Structures are given as C-alpha cells and as structure tokens.
Short mmCIF file of C-alpha atoms and ligand atoms in Angstrom, two decimals:
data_model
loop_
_atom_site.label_atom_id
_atom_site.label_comp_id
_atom_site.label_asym_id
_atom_site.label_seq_id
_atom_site.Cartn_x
_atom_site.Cartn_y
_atom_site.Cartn_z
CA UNK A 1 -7.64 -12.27 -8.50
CA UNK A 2 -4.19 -13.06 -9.50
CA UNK A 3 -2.35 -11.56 -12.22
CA UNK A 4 -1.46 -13.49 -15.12
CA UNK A 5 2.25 -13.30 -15.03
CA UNK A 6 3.53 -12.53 -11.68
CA UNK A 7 1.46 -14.51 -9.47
CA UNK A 8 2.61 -13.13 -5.97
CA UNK A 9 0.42 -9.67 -7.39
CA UNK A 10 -3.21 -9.68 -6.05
CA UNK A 11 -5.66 -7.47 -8.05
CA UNK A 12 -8.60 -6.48 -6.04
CA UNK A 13 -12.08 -7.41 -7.58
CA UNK A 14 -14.49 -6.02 -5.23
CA UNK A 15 -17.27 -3.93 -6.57
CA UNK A 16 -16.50 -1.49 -4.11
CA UNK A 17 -12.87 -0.79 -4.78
CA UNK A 18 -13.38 -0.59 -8.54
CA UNK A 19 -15.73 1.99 -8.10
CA UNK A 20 -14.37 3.97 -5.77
CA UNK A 21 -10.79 4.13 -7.53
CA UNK A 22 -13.20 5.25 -10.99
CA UNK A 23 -14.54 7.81 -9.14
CA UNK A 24 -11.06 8.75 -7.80
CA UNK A 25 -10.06 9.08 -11.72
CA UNK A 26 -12.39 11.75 -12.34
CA UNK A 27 -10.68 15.12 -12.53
CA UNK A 28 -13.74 16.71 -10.93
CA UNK A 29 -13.55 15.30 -7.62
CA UNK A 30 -12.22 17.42 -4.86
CA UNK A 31 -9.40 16.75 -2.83
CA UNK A 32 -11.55 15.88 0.16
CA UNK A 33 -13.76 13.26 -1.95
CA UNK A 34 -10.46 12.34 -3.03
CA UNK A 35 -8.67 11.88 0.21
CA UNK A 36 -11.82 9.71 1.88
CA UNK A 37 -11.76 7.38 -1.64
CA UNK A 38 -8.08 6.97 -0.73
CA UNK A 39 -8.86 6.30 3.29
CA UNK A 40 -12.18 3.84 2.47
CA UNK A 41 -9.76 2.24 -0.23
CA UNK A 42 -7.23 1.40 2.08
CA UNK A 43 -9.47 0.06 4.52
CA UNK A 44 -11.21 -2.35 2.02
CA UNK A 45 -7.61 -3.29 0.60
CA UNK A 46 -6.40 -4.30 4.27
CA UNK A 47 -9.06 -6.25 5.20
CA UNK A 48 -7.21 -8.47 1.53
CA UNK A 49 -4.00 -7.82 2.61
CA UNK A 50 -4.25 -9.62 6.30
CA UNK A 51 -6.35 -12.43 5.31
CA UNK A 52 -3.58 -14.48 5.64
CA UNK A 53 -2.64 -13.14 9.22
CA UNK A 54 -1.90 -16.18 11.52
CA UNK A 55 -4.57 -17.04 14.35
CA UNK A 56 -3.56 -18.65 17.58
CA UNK A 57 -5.91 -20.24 20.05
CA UNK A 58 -7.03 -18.43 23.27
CA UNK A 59 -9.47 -18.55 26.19
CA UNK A 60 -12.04 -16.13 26.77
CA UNK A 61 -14.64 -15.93 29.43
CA UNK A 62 -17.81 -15.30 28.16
CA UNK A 63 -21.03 -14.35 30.39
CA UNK A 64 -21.26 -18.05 30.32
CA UNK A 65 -18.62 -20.07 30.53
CA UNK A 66 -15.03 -19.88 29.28
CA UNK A 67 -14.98 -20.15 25.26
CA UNK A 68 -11.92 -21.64 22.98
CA UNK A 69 -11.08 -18.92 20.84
CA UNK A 70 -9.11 -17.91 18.04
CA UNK A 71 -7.46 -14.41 17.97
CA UNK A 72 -4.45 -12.93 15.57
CA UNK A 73 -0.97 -14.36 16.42
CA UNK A 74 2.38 -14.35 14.86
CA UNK A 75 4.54 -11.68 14.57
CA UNK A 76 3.32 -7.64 15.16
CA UNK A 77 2.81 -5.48 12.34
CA UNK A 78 4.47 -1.81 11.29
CA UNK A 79 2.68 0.26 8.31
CA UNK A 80 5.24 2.44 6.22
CA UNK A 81 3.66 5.05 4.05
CA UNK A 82 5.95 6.01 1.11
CA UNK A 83 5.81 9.94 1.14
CA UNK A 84 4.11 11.74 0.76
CA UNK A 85 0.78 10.41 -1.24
CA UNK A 86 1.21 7.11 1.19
CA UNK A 87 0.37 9.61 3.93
CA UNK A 88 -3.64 9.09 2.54
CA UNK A 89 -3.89 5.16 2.78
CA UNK A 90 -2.81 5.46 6.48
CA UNK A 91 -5.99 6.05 8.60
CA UNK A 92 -7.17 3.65 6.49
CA UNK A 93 -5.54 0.69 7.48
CA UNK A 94 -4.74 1.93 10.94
CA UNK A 95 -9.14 1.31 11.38
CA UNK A 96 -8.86 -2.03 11.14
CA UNK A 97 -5.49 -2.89 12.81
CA UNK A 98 -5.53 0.11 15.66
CA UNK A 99 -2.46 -0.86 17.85
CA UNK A 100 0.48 -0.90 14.61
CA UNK A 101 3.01 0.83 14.29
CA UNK A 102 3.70 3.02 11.50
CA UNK A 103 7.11 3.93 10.16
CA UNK A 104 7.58 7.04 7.14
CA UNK A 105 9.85 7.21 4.52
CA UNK A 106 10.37 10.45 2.27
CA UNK A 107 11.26 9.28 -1.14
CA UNK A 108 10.82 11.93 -4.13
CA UNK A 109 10.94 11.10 -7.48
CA UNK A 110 13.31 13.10 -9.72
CA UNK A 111 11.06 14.30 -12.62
CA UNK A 112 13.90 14.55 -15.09
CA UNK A 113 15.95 11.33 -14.14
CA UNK A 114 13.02 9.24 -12.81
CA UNK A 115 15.13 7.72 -10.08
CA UNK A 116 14.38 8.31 -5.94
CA UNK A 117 16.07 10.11 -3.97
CA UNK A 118 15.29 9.93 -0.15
CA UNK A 119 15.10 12.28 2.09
CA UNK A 120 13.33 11.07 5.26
CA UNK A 121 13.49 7.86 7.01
CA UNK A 122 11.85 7.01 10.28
CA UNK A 123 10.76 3.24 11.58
CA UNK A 124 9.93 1.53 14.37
CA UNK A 125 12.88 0.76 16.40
CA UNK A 126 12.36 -2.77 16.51
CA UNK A 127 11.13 -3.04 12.87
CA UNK A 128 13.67 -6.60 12.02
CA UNK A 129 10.69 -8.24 14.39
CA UNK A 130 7.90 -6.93 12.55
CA UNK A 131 6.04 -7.86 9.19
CA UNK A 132 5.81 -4.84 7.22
CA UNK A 133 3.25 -3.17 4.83
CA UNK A 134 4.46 -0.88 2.57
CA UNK A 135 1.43 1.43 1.06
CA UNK A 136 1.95 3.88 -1.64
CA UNK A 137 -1.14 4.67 -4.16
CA UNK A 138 0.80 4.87 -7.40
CA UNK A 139 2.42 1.85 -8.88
CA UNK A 140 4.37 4.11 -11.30
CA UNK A 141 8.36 3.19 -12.66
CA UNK A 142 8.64 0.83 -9.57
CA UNK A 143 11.41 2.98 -8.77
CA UNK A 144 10.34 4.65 -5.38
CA UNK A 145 8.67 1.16 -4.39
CA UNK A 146 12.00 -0.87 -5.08
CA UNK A 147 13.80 1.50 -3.49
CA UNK A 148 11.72 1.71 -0.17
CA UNK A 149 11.60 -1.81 -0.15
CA UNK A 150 15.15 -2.30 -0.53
CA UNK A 151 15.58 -0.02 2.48
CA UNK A 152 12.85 -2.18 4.77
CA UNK A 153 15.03 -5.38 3.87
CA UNK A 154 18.29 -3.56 4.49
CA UNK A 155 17.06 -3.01 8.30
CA UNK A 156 16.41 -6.95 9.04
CA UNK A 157 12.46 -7.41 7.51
CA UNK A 158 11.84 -10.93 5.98
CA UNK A 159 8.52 -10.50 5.79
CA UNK A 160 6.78 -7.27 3.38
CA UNK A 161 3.62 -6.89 1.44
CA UNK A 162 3.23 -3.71 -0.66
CA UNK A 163 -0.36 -2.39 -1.27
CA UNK A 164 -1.21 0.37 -4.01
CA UNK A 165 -4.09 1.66 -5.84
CA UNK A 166 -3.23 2.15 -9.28
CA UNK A 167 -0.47 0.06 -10.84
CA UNK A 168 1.33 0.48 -14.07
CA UNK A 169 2.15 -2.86 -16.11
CA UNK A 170 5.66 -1.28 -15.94
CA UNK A 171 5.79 -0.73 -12.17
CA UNK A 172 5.04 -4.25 -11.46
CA UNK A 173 6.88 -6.14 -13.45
CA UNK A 174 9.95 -3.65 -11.73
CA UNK A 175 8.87 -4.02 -8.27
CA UNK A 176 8.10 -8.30 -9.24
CA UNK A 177 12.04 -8.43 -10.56
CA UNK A 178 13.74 -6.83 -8.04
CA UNK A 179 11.73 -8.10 -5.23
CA UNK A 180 10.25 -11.61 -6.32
CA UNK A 181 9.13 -12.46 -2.36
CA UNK A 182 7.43 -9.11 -1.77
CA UNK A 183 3.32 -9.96 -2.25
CA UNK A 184 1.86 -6.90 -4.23
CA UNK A 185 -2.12 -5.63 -3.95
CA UNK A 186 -2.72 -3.62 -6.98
CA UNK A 187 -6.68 -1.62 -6.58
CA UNK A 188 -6.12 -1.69 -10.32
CA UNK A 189 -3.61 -2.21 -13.10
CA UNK A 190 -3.89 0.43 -15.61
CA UNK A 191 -2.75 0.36 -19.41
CA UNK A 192 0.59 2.34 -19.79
CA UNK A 193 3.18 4.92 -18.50
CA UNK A 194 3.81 8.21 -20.60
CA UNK A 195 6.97 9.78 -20.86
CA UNK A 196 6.84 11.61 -17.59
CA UNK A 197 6.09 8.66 -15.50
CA UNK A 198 2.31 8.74 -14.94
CA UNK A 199 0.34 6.44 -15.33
CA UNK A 200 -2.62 6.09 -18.19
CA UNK A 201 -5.19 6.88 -17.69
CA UNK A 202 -4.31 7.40 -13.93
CA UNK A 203 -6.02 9.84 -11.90
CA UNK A 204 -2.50 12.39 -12.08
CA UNK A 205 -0.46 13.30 -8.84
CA UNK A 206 -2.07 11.71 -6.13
CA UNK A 207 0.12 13.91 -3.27
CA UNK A 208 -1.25 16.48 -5.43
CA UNK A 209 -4.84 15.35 -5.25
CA UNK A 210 -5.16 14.26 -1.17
CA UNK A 211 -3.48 17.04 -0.23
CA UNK A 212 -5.05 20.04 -2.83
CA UNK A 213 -1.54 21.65 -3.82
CA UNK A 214 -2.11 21.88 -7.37
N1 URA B 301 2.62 9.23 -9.06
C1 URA B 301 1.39 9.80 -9.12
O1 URA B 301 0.94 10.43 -8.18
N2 URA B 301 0.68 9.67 -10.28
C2 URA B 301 1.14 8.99 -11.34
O2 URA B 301 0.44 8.88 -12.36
C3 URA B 301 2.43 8.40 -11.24
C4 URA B 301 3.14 8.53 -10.09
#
C-alpha cells in the first residue's frame, strides 16, 4: 500500500513479510533465524520492487512450434548494499534476479553526531547505464540513505529504488525531501526514533543482529 503522505513510499502488506519482520523484532531470535528473516525478506520485497520491470517481446521455440514471448527488457540492474547490515538483504534479491550486479558502499553512522561518514565505495563500472537498488534494513535518520543515494546520482544513475525493512516516520520523510524521485519499499514503518537514532520499537542493530557481534 501507499503511504499517506509521500506517495512514491510503498509499504509492504503481505502476510508473510509482516510476520517475518515481527519475528525479526523479538530479542530472542538468534542471529541465524535472524539473518534467513532478513534473506526470505528481501526476496519477498524484490519480487514488489521489480513489478514494474519493463517486458519486451521475444521468440522462443518450444517442443512445438515457435511461441511469442515476453521476457524482461530495459535497462540492466546493479544491487548496492549499504554496509554493513545491507550485506543480509543481498542473497536475497540476488535469488530472484541471478545475473546483477552488485556494487558496496561502507557508510558508518557517527553515534555522537548522527551524520555518515564513508569509508568504502565500490560499483559496477558501468553503473550510469544501470537502474539501481539501494537495500539497507534500517530506515533510521535518513542520513546514511541520503547520503548513499546522493553518491549513486553523483556517478550518472537516473533511475534508483531504495528497499528497507523497518522505516522510521523520520527517515522517510528525510530520504522523501532530499530525494523526491527515489521510490522507497518500507517492510514496515515503525512509530518513532529515540535519542540515539534507533528506531521504536525496532528490532536494535541489525549489523549487530545478522552478523552476532553483540
Ligand atoms: N540501525 C539499526 O541497525 N537499528 C536501528 O534501530 C537504527 C539504525
């Protein structure tokens, strides 16, 4: 569904997703129940996010005879995981679109100023010809999103969806005002930010969670 204000942000409804992301909340799951919620998540969220993926016709020989078909067209894809809790929604995706490319970019947030600071960048060379999905699980300040984004555009990309799992009211109306042509999938939109930058109720530090450091 859409949300109310900013209506280039998709909220998933699907039984499945809301589910899965309440059992990601709960502080008893492992990291490895954890990291497949995040992977099945990201699956079920891409199959949204490339509904509107162009088709072109084609010819196929069937057993039979040869058959008009439709297969994807228009322009090839990349899939940039903000570091390093992106890293989990990658497998994810890459199940139902195999041949992508995927591009990382290291962005940490500073816990006392809230801002990003970068610290790795790598993308596909030709990445200006490619439509780009951003994936990240936390929606948080916007800041990290923004600032990734900002970088994608800055290397030639017209074209960029970003996909998260648990959005903060805050995060999205940042991410909608600095980057009003950017279409945003939200899992879920959750009630608040506290004054460290989580989100409420959240499910904490999801680098923390797919990868067990804490
Ligand atoms: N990043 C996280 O991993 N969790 C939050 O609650 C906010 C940002």
């Amino acid at each position: 569904m859409k949300h109310e204000t900013y209506k280039n942000v998709t909220i998933m409804d699907h039984p499945l997703i809301i589910h899965k992301i309440s059992k990601m909340r709960d502080v008893a799951t492992s990291s490895k129940e954890f990291r497949e919620y995040v992977n099945e998540i990201a699956t079920l969220m891409g199959y949204e996010v490339t509904r509107d993926l162009p088709l072109m016709d084609a010819k196929i020989q069937t057993p039979l005879e040869v058959a008009d078909v439709k297969i994807i067209g228009g322009k090839k894809l990349a899939v940039v995981p903000i570091l390093r809790a992106g890293l989990g929604m990658v497998d994810g995706m890459l199940s139902l679109m195999p041949n992508v490319r995927v591009g990382h970019i290291g962005l940490y947030r500073d816990h006392e100023t809230l801002q990003s600071v970068e610290y790795y960048c790598k993308l596909p060379e030709d990445i200006e010809k490619r439509d780009v999905i951003v994936v990240d699980p936390m929606l948080a300040t916007g800041v990290s999103s923004k600032a990734a984004i900002d970088f994608i555009k800055a290397r030639g990309v017209k074209n960029i969806k970003f996909v998260c799992i648990v959005a903060a009211p805050e995060g999205i109306k940042a991410i909608c005002e600095a980057h009003p042509d950017v279409e945003v999938y939200c899992g879920t939109v959750d009630r608040e930010l506290n004054e460290h930058g989580y989100i409420l109720p959240g499910l904490g530090d999801a680098g923390d969670r797919i990868f067990g450091t804490k």
